[in-house]
PDB file of C-alpha atoms in Angstrom:
ATOM      1  CA  MET V  25     -18.743   6.636 -33.369  1.00  0.00           C
ATOM      2  CA  THR V  26     -16.563   6.227 -36.914  1.00  0.00           C
ATOM      3  CA  ASP V  27     -16.400   2.885 -38.635  1.00  0.00           C
ATOM      4  CA  SER V  28     -12.666   2.615 -36.817  1.00  0.00           C
ATOM      5  CA  ASP V  29     -14.134   2.345 -33.530  1.00  0.00           C
ATOM      6  CA  LYS V  30     -16.202  -0.683 -34.855  1.00  0.00           C
ATOM      7  CA  ALA V  31     -14.517  -4.305 -34.115  1.00  0.00           C
ATOM      8  CA  PRO V  32     -14.480  -6.952 -37.097  1.00  0.00           C
ATOM      9  CA  ASN V  33     -16.954  -8.940 -35.005  1.00  0.00           C
ATOM     10  CA  ASN V  34     -20.179  -7.783 -36.625  1.00  0.00           C
ATOM     11  CA  GLY V  35     -19.309  -4.161 -36.571  1.00  0.00           C
ATOM     12  CA  GLU V  36     -19.249  -3.863 -32.367  1.00  0.00           C
ATOM     13  CA  SER V  37     -17.574  -1.061 -30.466  1.00  0.00           C
ATOM     14  CA  VAL V  38     -13.877  -1.713 -30.096  1.00  0.00           C
ATOM     15  CA  THR V  39     -14.440  -0.772 -26.756  1.00  0.00           C
ATOM     16  CA  THR V  40     -16.907   0.339 -23.768  1.00  0.00           C
ATOM     17  CA  ARG V  41     -14.510   2.494 -21.934  1.00  0.00           C
ATOM     18  CA  ARG V  42     -14.307   6.038 -21.856  1.00  0.00           C
ATOM     19  CA  GLY V  43     -11.406   7.715 -20.888  1.00  0.00           C
ATOM     20  CA  VAL V  44      -7.741   7.457 -21.849  1.00  0.00           C
ATOM     21  CA  ARG V  45      -7.074   4.447 -24.446  1.00  0.00           C
ATOM     22  CA  SER V  46      -3.977   2.385 -25.001  1.00  0.00           C
ATOM     23  CA  PHE V  47      -4.430   1.979 -28.564  1.00  0.00           C
ATOM     24  CA  VAL V  48      -5.337   3.739 -31.172  1.00  0.00           C
ATOM     25  CA  ILE V  49      -7.360   2.272 -34.473  1.00  0.00           C
ATOM     26  CA  ARG V  50      -5.166   2.223 -36.955  1.00  0.00           C
ATOM     27  CA  GLN V  51      -5.908   2.599 -40.680  1.00  0.00           C
ATOM     28  CA  GLY V  52      -5.652  -0.260 -43.011  1.00  0.00           C
ATOM     29  CA  ARG V  53      -7.783  -3.250 -44.439  1.00  0.00           C
ATOM     30  CA  MET V  54      -7.705  -6.835 -45.003  1.00  0.00           C
ATOM     31  CA  THR V  55      -6.042  -8.264 -47.510  1.00  0.00           C
ATOM     32  CA  GLU V  56      -8.531 -10.600 -49.524  1.00  0.00           C
ATOM     33  CA  GLY V  57      -6.769 -13.136 -48.129  1.00  0.00           C
ATOM     34  CA  GLN V  58      -6.880 -12.248 -44.875  1.00  0.00           C
ATOM     35  CA  LYS V  59     -11.147 -11.613 -45.535  1.00  0.00           C
ATOM     36  CA  LYS V  60     -11.789 -14.424 -46.871  1.00  0.00           C
ATOM     37  CA  ALA V  61     -10.438 -16.463 -43.646  1.00  0.00           C
ATOM     38  CA  TYR V  62     -12.072 -13.852 -41.614  1.00  0.00           C
ATOM     39  CA  ASP V  63     -15.170 -14.973 -43.136  1.00  0.00           C
ATOM     40  CA  ARG V  64     -15.095 -18.431 -43.419  1.00  0.00           C
ATOM     41  CA  LEU V  65     -13.298 -18.811 -39.498  1.00  0.00           C
ATOM     42  CA  TRP V  66     -14.521 -15.930 -37.520  1.00  0.00           C
ATOM     43  CA  PRO V  67     -17.741 -18.097 -36.286  1.00  0.00           C
ATOM     44  CA  VAL V  68     -15.617 -20.805 -35.311  1.00  0.00           C
ATOM     45  CA  TYR V  69     -12.593 -19.389 -33.430  1.00  0.00           C
ATOM     46  CA  GLY V  70     -14.300 -15.977 -32.579  1.00  0.00           C
ATOM     47  CA  LEU V  71     -15.321 -14.982 -28.873  1.00  0.00           C
ATOM     48  CA  THR V  72     -17.310 -12.004 -28.664  1.00  0.00           C
ATOM     49  CA  ARG V  73     -17.730  -9.552 -25.824  1.00  0.00           C
ATOM     50  CA  GLU V  74     -21.914  -9.712 -26.073  1.00  0.00           C
ATOM     51  CA  GLN V  75     -21.303 -14.243 -24.596  1.00  0.00           C
ATOM     52  CA  GLY V  76     -20.424 -12.516 -21.424  1.00  0.00           C
ATOM     53  CA  VAL V  77     -18.095 -14.847 -18.890  1.00  0.00           C
ATOM     54  CA  ILE V  78     -16.762 -17.641 -20.624  1.00  0.00           C
ATOM     55  CA  ASP V  79     -16.029 -21.424 -19.364  1.00  0.00           C
ATOM     56  CA  PRO V  80     -12.828 -22.150 -21.345  1.00  0.00           C
ATOM     57  CA  ARG V  81     -13.329 -25.590 -21.046  1.00  0.00           C
ATOM     58  CA  GLU V  82     -16.635 -25.437 -23.073  1.00  0.00           C
ATOM     59  CA  VAL V  83     -14.480 -22.861 -25.465  1.00  0.00           C
ATOM     60  CA  PHE V  84     -11.716 -25.636 -26.294  1.00  0.00           C
ATOM     61  CA  GLY V  85     -13.095 -28.945 -25.094  1.00  0.00           C
ATOM     62  CA  ARG V  86     -10.979 -29.774 -22.319  1.00  0.00           C
ATOM     63  CA  GLU V  87      -9.042 -28.557 -19.764  1.00  0.00           C
ATOM     64  CA  ALA V  88      -5.403 -27.389 -20.078  1.00  0.00           C
ATOM     65  CA  TRP V  89      -2.974 -25.070 -19.250  1.00  0.00           C
ATOM     66  CA  LEU V  90      -4.913 -21.486 -21.236  1.00  0.00           C
ATOM     67  CA  ASN V  91      -2.917 -18.489 -22.145  1.00  0.00           C
ATOM     68  CA  LEU V  92      -3.551 -15.137 -22.571  1.00  0.00           C
ATOM     69  CA  GLU V  93      -1.629 -12.552 -25.413  1.00  0.00           C
ATOM     70  CA  ILE V  94      -2.976  -9.321 -25.490  1.00  0.00           C
ATOM     71  CA  GLY V  95      -2.198  -7.311 -28.657  1.00  0.00           C
ATOM     72  CA  PHE V  96      -0.774  -9.912 -30.435  1.00  0.00           C
ATOM     73  CA  GLY V  97      -0.191  -7.837 -33.951  1.00  0.00           C
ATOM     74  CA  MET V  98       0.017 -10.247 -36.755  1.00  0.00           C
ATOM     75  CA  GLY V  99      -0.682 -12.965 -35.403  1.00  0.00           C
ATOM     76  CA  HIS V 100       2.318 -15.150 -36.197  1.00  0.00           C
ATOM     77  CA  SER V 101       4.226 -15.217 -32.660  1.00  0.00           C
ATOM     78  CA  LEU V 102       0.848 -16.778 -31.101  1.00  0.00           C
ATOM     79  CA  ALA V 103       0.404 -19.161 -33.758  1.00  0.00           C
ATOM     80  CA  GLU V 104       3.953 -20.097 -33.494  1.00  0.00           C
ATOM     81  CA  MET V 105       3.359 -20.759 -29.908  1.00  0.00           C
ATOM     82  CA  ALA V 106       0.194 -22.741 -30.139  1.00  0.00           C
ATOM     83  CA  ALA V 107       1.194 -25.026 -32.974  1.00  0.00           C
ATOM     84  CA  ALA V 108       4.854 -25.634 -30.406  1.00  0.00           C
ATOM     85  CA  ALA V 109       2.671 -26.048 -27.674  1.00  0.00           C
ATOM     86  CA  PRO V 110      -0.711 -28.352 -29.000  1.00  0.00           C
ATOM     87  CA  GLU V 111      -1.576 -29.486 -25.010  1.00  0.00           C
ATOM     88  CA  GLN V 112      -2.464 -25.811 -24.393  1.00  0.00           C
ATOM     89  CA  ASP V 113      -4.542 -23.515 -25.336  1.00  0.00           C
ATOM     90  CA  PHE V 114      -4.486 -19.645 -25.991  1.00  0.00           C
ATOM     91  CA  ILE V 115      -6.777 -16.536 -26.510  1.00  0.00           C
ATOM     92  CA  GLY V 116      -5.551 -13.697 -28.167  1.00  0.00           C
ATOM     93  CA  VAL V 117      -6.997 -10.280 -28.316  1.00  0.00           C
ATOM     94  CA  GLU V 118      -6.443  -7.968 -30.695  1.00  0.00           C
ATOM     95  CA  VAL V 119      -8.210  -4.843 -32.157  1.00  0.00           C
ATOM     96  CA  HIS V 120      -7.105  -5.060 -35.416  1.00  0.00           C
ATOM     97  CA  SER V 121      -8.615  -6.076 -38.184  1.00  0.00           C
ATOM     98  CA  PRO V 122      -6.084  -6.951 -40.632  1.00  0.00           C
ATOM     99  CA  GLY V 123      -4.592  -8.995 -37.821  1.00  0.00           C
ATOM    100  CA  VAL V 124      -7.361 -10.797 -36.776  1.00  0.00           C
ATOM    101  CA  GLY V 125      -7.574 -11.623 -40.482  1.00  0.00           C
ATOM    102  CA  ALA V 126      -3.730 -12.504 -40.275  1.00  0.00           C
ATOM    103  CA  LEU V 127      -4.241 -15.182 -36.855  1.00  0.00           C
ATOM    104  CA  LEU V 128      -7.120 -16.907 -38.508  1.00  0.00           C
ATOM    105  CA  LYS V 129      -5.340 -17.646 -42.056  1.00  0.00           C
ATOM    106  CA  GLU V 130      -2.522 -19.210 -40.119  1.00  0.00           C
ATOM    107  CA  ILE V 131      -4.862 -20.748 -37.617  1.00  0.00           C
ATOM    108  CA  GLU V 132      -6.101 -22.525 -41.577  1.00  0.00           C
ATOM    109  CA  GLU V 133      -2.589 -22.786 -42.855  1.00  0.00           C
ATOM    110  CA  ARG V 134      -1.462 -24.698 -39.435  1.00  0.00           C
ATOM    111  CA  GLU V 135      -4.666 -26.579 -39.124  1.00  0.00           C
ATOM    112  CA  LEU V 136      -4.820 -25.038 -35.418  1.00  0.00           C
ATOM    113  CA  GLU V 137      -7.236 -26.291 -32.883  1.00  0.00           C
ATOM    114  CA  ASN V 138      -6.046 -24.666 -29.708  1.00  0.00           C
ATOM    115  CA  VAL V 139      -6.556 -21.080 -30.788  1.00  0.00           C
ATOM    116  CA  ARG V 140      -9.398 -18.328 -29.824  1.00  0.00           C
ATOM    117  CA  ILE V 141      -9.795 -14.878 -30.735  1.00  0.00           C
ATOM    118  CA  TYR V 142     -11.381 -11.091 -28.678  1.00  0.00           C
ATOM    119  CA  ALA V 143     -11.263  -8.203 -31.694  1.00  0.00           C
ATOM    120  CA  VAL V 144     -11.994  -5.947 -28.727  1.00  0.00           C
ATOM    121  CA  ASP V 145     -10.221  -4.178 -26.568  1.00  0.00           C
ATOM    122  CA  ALA V 146      -8.417  -6.122 -23.627  1.00  0.00           C
ATOM    123  CA  ASN V 147     -10.092  -4.034 -20.906  1.00  0.00           C
ATOM    124  CA  ASP V 148     -13.442  -4.723 -22.078  1.00  0.00           C
ATOM    125  CA  VAL V 149     -12.102  -9.227 -22.241  1.00  0.00           C
ATOM    126  CA  ILE V 150     -10.802  -8.701 -18.732  1.00  0.00           C
ATOM    127  CA  ASP V 151     -13.537  -7.332 -16.486  1.00  0.00           C
ATOM    128  CA  LEU V 152     -16.553  -9.133 -18.703  1.00  0.00           C
ATOM    129  CA  CYS V 153     -15.189 -12.056 -20.058  1.00  0.00           C
ATOM    130  CA  LEU V 154     -12.782 -13.991 -18.332  1.00  0.00           C
ATOM    131  CA  PRO V 155     -13.095 -15.289 -15.123  1.00  0.00           C
ATOM    132  CA  ASP V 156     -11.646 -14.715 -12.072  1.00  0.00           C
ATOM    133  CA  ALA V 157      -8.192 -17.577 -11.595  1.00  0.00           C
ATOM    134  CA  SER V 158      -8.920 -18.696 -14.977  1.00  0.00           C
ATOM    135  CA  ILE V 159      -5.907 -18.013 -16.907  1.00  0.00           C
ATOM    136  CA  ASP V 160      -2.202 -19.622 -16.659  1.00  0.00           C
ATOM    137  CA  ARG V 161       0.055 -16.909 -18.185  1.00  0.00           C
ATOM    138  CA  VAL V 162      -0.776 -13.748 -19.489  1.00  0.00           C
ATOM    139  CA  MET V 163       1.640 -12.230 -22.145  1.00  0.00           C
ATOM    140  CA  VAL V 164       1.822  -8.783 -23.234  1.00  0.00           C
ATOM    141  CA  PHE V 165       4.754  -8.325 -25.767  1.00  0.00           C
ATOM    142  CA  PHE V 166       6.275  -4.616 -27.570  1.00  0.00           C
ATOM    143  CA  PRO V 167       2.624  -3.407 -26.621  1.00  0.00           C
ATOM    144  CA  ASP V 168       2.716   0.759 -27.941  1.00  0.00           C
ATOM    145  CA  PRO V 169       5.852   2.483 -26.356  1.00  0.00           C
ATOM    146  CA  TRP V 170       3.783   6.144 -26.079  1.00  0.00           C
ATOM    147  CA  PRO V 171       7.428   7.383 -26.073  1.00  0.00           C
ATOM    148  CA  LYS V 172       6.423  11.206 -25.298  1.00  0.00           C
ATOM    149  CA  LYS V 173       6.573  11.737 -21.669  1.00  0.00           C
ATOM    150  CA  LYS V 174       2.882  13.551 -22.155  1.00  0.00           C
ATOM    151  CA  HIS V 175       1.322  10.357 -23.483  1.00  0.00           C
ATOM    152  CA  HIS V 176       2.776   7.842 -21.144  1.00  0.00           C
ATOM    153  CA  LYS V 177      -0.606   7.785 -19.465  1.00  0.00           C
ATOM    154  CA  ARG V 178      -1.999   5.927 -22.403  1.00  0.00           C
ATOM    155  CA  ARG V 179       0.597   2.935 -21.963  1.00  0.00           C
ATOM    156  CA  LEU V 180      -1.092  -0.193 -21.166  1.00  0.00           C
ATOM    157  CA  ILE V 181       0.984  -1.424 -18.239  1.00  0.00           C
ATOM    158  CA  GLN V 182      -0.413   0.594 -15.154  1.00  0.00           C
ATOM    159  CA  HIS V 183      -0.188  -0.605 -11.689  1.00  0.00           C
ATOM    160  CA  GLU V 184      -4.548  -0.748 -12.405  1.00  0.00           C
ATOM    161  CA  PHE V 185      -4.130  -2.640 -15.158  1.00  0.00           C
ATOM    162  CA  VAL V 186      -1.958  -5.473 -13.341  1.00  0.00           C
ATOM    163  CA  GLN V 187      -4.281  -5.631 -10.408  1.00  0.00           C
ATOM    164  CA  ARG V 188      -6.854  -6.526 -12.886  1.00  0.00           C
ATOM    165  CA  LEU V 189      -4.221  -9.005 -14.245  1.00  0.00           C
ATOM    166  CA  ARG V 190      -3.609 -10.316 -11.118  1.00  0.00           C
ATOM    167  CA  HIS V 191      -7.294 -11.816 -10.703  1.00  0.00           C
ATOM    168  CA  LYS V 192      -7.687 -13.371 -13.414  1.00  0.00           C
ATOM    169  CA  LEU V 193      -4.483 -15.453 -12.857  1.00  0.00           C
ATOM    170  CA  ARG V 194      -4.393 -17.926 -11.006  1.00  0.00           C
ATOM    171  CA  VAL V 195      -2.260 -18.242  -8.056  1.00  0.00           C
ATOM    172  CA  GLY V 196       1.364 -18.808  -9.016  1.00  0.00           C
ATOM    173  CA  GLY V 197       0.101 -18.368 -12.677  1.00  0.00           C
ATOM    174  CA  ILE V 198       2.636 -15.848 -14.944  1.00  0.00           C
ATOM    175  CA  LEU V 199       2.501 -12.172 -16.413  1.00  0.00           C
ATOM    176  CA  HIS V 200       5.417 -12.498 -18.916  1.00  0.00           C
ATOM    177  CA  LEU V 201       5.674  -8.918 -20.443  1.00  0.00           C
ATOM    178  CA  ALA V 202       8.564  -7.338 -23.518  1.00  0.00           C
ATOM    179  CA  THR V 203       9.692  -4.206 -24.914  1.00  0.00           C
ATOM    180  CA  ASP V 204      11.963  -2.937 -27.125  1.00  0.00           C
ATOM    181  CA  TRP V 205      12.228   0.380 -25.520  1.00  0.00           C
ATOM    182  CA  GLU V 206      14.470   0.992 -22.383  1.00  0.00           C
ATOM    183  CA  ASN V 207      12.346   3.391 -20.982  1.00  0.00           C
ATOM    184  CA  TYR V 208       9.587   1.534 -21.246  1.00  0.00           C
ATOM    185  CA  ALA V 209      11.241  -1.811 -19.733  1.00  0.00           C
ATOM    186  CA  GLU V 210      12.354   0.232 -16.982  1.00  0.00           C
ATOM    187  CA  HIS V 211       8.720   1.732 -16.079  1.00  0.00           C
ATOM    188  CA  MET V 212       7.393  -1.868 -16.380  1.00  0.00           C
ATOM    189  CA  LEU V 213       9.956  -2.967 -13.665  1.00  0.00           C
ATOM    190  CA  GLU V 214       8.909  -0.060 -11.638  1.00  0.00           C
ATOM    191  CA  VAL V 215       5.295  -0.935 -12.129  1.00  0.00           C
ATOM    192  CA  MET V 216       5.712  -4.881 -11.442  1.00  0.00           C
ATOM    193  CA  ASP V 217       8.021  -4.526  -8.729  1.00  0.00           C
ATOM    194  CA  GLY V 218       5.600  -2.119  -6.842  1.00  0.00           C
ATOM    195  CA  SER V 219       2.481  -4.348  -7.797  1.00  0.00           C
ATOM    196  CA  GLU V 220       0.831  -6.132  -5.334  1.00  0.00           C
ATOM    197  CA  GLY V 221       0.736  -9.990  -5.125  1.00  0.00           C
ATOM    198  CA  PHE V 222       3.347 -10.566  -7.765  1.00  0.00           C
ATOM    199  CA  VAL V 223       7.142 -11.588  -7.423  1.00  0.00           C
ATOM    200  CA  ASN V 224       9.612 -11.765  -9.826  1.00  0.00           C
ATOM    201  CA  ALA V 225      10.686 -15.367 -11.222  1.00  0.00           C
ATOM    202  CA  ARG V 226      13.981 -14.361 -10.892  1.00  0.00           C
ATOM    203  CA  ASP V 227      15.420 -14.664  -7.759  1.00  0.00           C
ATOM    204  CA  GLU V 228      18.043 -11.579  -8.390  1.00  0.00           C
ATOM    205  CA  GLY V 229      15.159  -9.650  -9.317  1.00  0.00           C
ATOM    206  CA  GLY V 230      15.303  -7.390 -12.773  1.00  0.00           C
ATOM    207  CA  PHE V 231      14.831  -8.710 -16.421  1.00  0.00           C
ATOM    208  CA  SER V 232      14.694 -11.677 -17.526  1.00  0.00           C
ATOM    209  CA  PRO V 233      16.354 -13.921 -20.324  1.00  0.00           C
ATOM    210  CA  ARG V 234      14.308 -14.227 -23.103  1.00  0.00           C
ATOM    211  CA  PRO V 235      12.698 -17.994 -22.495  1.00  0.00           C
ATOM    212  CA  GLU V 236      12.418 -19.719 -25.533  1.00  0.00           C
ATOM    213  CA  ASP V 237       8.997 -20.309 -25.761  1.00  0.00           C
ATOM    214  CA  ARG V 238       9.110 -16.604 -26.437  1.00  0.00           C
ATOM    215  CA  PRO V 239       9.423 -16.462 -30.505  1.00  0.00           C
ATOM    216  CA  ILE V 240      11.817 -13.538 -32.133  1.00  0.00           C
ATOM    217  CA  THR V 241       9.716 -11.749 -34.333  1.00  0.00           C
ATOM    218  CA  LYS V 242      10.725 -10.131 -37.275  1.00  0.00           C
ATOM    219  CA  PHE V 243      10.607  -6.866 -35.895  1.00  0.00           C
ATOM    220  CA  GLU V 244      12.445  -8.039 -32.961  1.00  0.00           C
ATOM    221  CA  LYS V 245      14.735  -9.417 -35.148  1.00  0.00           C
ATOM    222  CA  ARG V 246      15.497  -6.766 -37.175  1.00  0.00           C
ATOM    223  CA  GLY V 247      15.998  -4.329 -34.507  1.00  0.00           C
ATOM    224  CA  GLU V 248      18.491  -6.816 -32.396  1.00  0.00           C
ATOM    225  CA  ASN V 249      20.635  -6.022 -36.053  1.00  0.00           C
ATOM    226  CA  LEU V 250      20.424  -2.665 -35.618  1.00  0.00           C
ATOM    227  CA  GLY V 251      21.585  -2.435 -31.975  1.00  0.00           C
ATOM    228  CA  HIS V 252      18.605  -2.455 -30.678  1.00  0.00           C
ATOM    229  CA  GLY V 253      17.868  -3.541 -26.946  1.00  0.00           C
ATOM    230  CA  VAL V 254      15.098  -6.616 -25.747  1.00  0.00           C
ATOM    231  CA  TRP V 255      13.636  -6.662 -22.033  1.00  0.00           C
ATOM    232  CA  ASP V 256      11.793  -8.988 -20.740  1.00  0.00           C
ATOM    233  CA  LEU V 257      10.128  -9.307 -17.190  1.00  0.00           C
ATOM    234  CA  VAL V 258       8.449 -12.520 -16.135  1.00  0.00           C
ATOM    235  CA  TYR V 259       6.354 -12.205 -12.036  1.00  0.00           C
ATOM    236  CA  ARG V 260       3.957 -14.725 -10.846  1.00  0.00           C
ATOM    237  CA  ARG V 261       1.007 -14.108  -9.221  1.00  0.00           C
ATOM    238  CA  THR V 262       1.809 -14.699  -5.080  1.00  0.00           C
ATOM    239  CA  ASN V 263      -1.906 -14.584  -3.820  1.00  0.00           C
TER     240      ASN V 263
END
C-alpha cells in the first residue's frame, strides 16, 4: 500500500474494499494552514472506521436531524449548510487530505459544532460505521462522472450502492444527488427509478429544481456562466 492509499487520520487505510473504486486519490498536500487546523481539530471533529458503529446522539450530544454528505470536496458547501442549519447535524466523508484540512479550517473559522468528518472510503462508513435507519438525508453532490464509457462501472451511483444507502436512511429520509454531467444525470435517474424502496420527490418524476439549501459552488457558478447544466435528483425512502 502506498502513501497515497493512506487516509490522513493516523495513517489508516483509505478503504478495506477490494476491486473497482469510484475514486482515485489525487496528488496534493495540505497547505500549512490546513495542516495546522488538522493537527488541532481532528481529535475533536474526526471520526474513524476503527470506532465501529457510532451512536449519533453520543457523537453530537443531542438528537437532531442528521445529514450525511459523501465526497464533500474542499468542504465549503458542507460548512455553509451546517452554518445555515445549526439545529441539524452533519457528517462529511472525504478521502482527499486537503479537503479534510480545508473543512476543519472552516469549522474553526465559523465556530461550527454540528459537523463531524470521516476521511475514509464512504463504502466503509456505510458498511461499518453507521446504524441502520439513522440518517435523515444523504447528499452526493458532483461525484466523479467517469465520462469514458469503459469507466462507467466506477461511477459511485449504482443500484447496489443505492440499496446500501437505503438501509441507512430512515423511512421518509431523503437521498439528494447532483451532477453537472448530463450523461451521468441520465444514469442517476435510471438507477434511482429502478431502485427498490425509493420514490421521486417530484410527483411528475424526473429532475428537481435545485433545493434552496444546496449551496451553489464556485465551480457550479463558473459552469453556469459557460452554459453548462446542473441536474438535481431528490428521492425519498419508502420502505
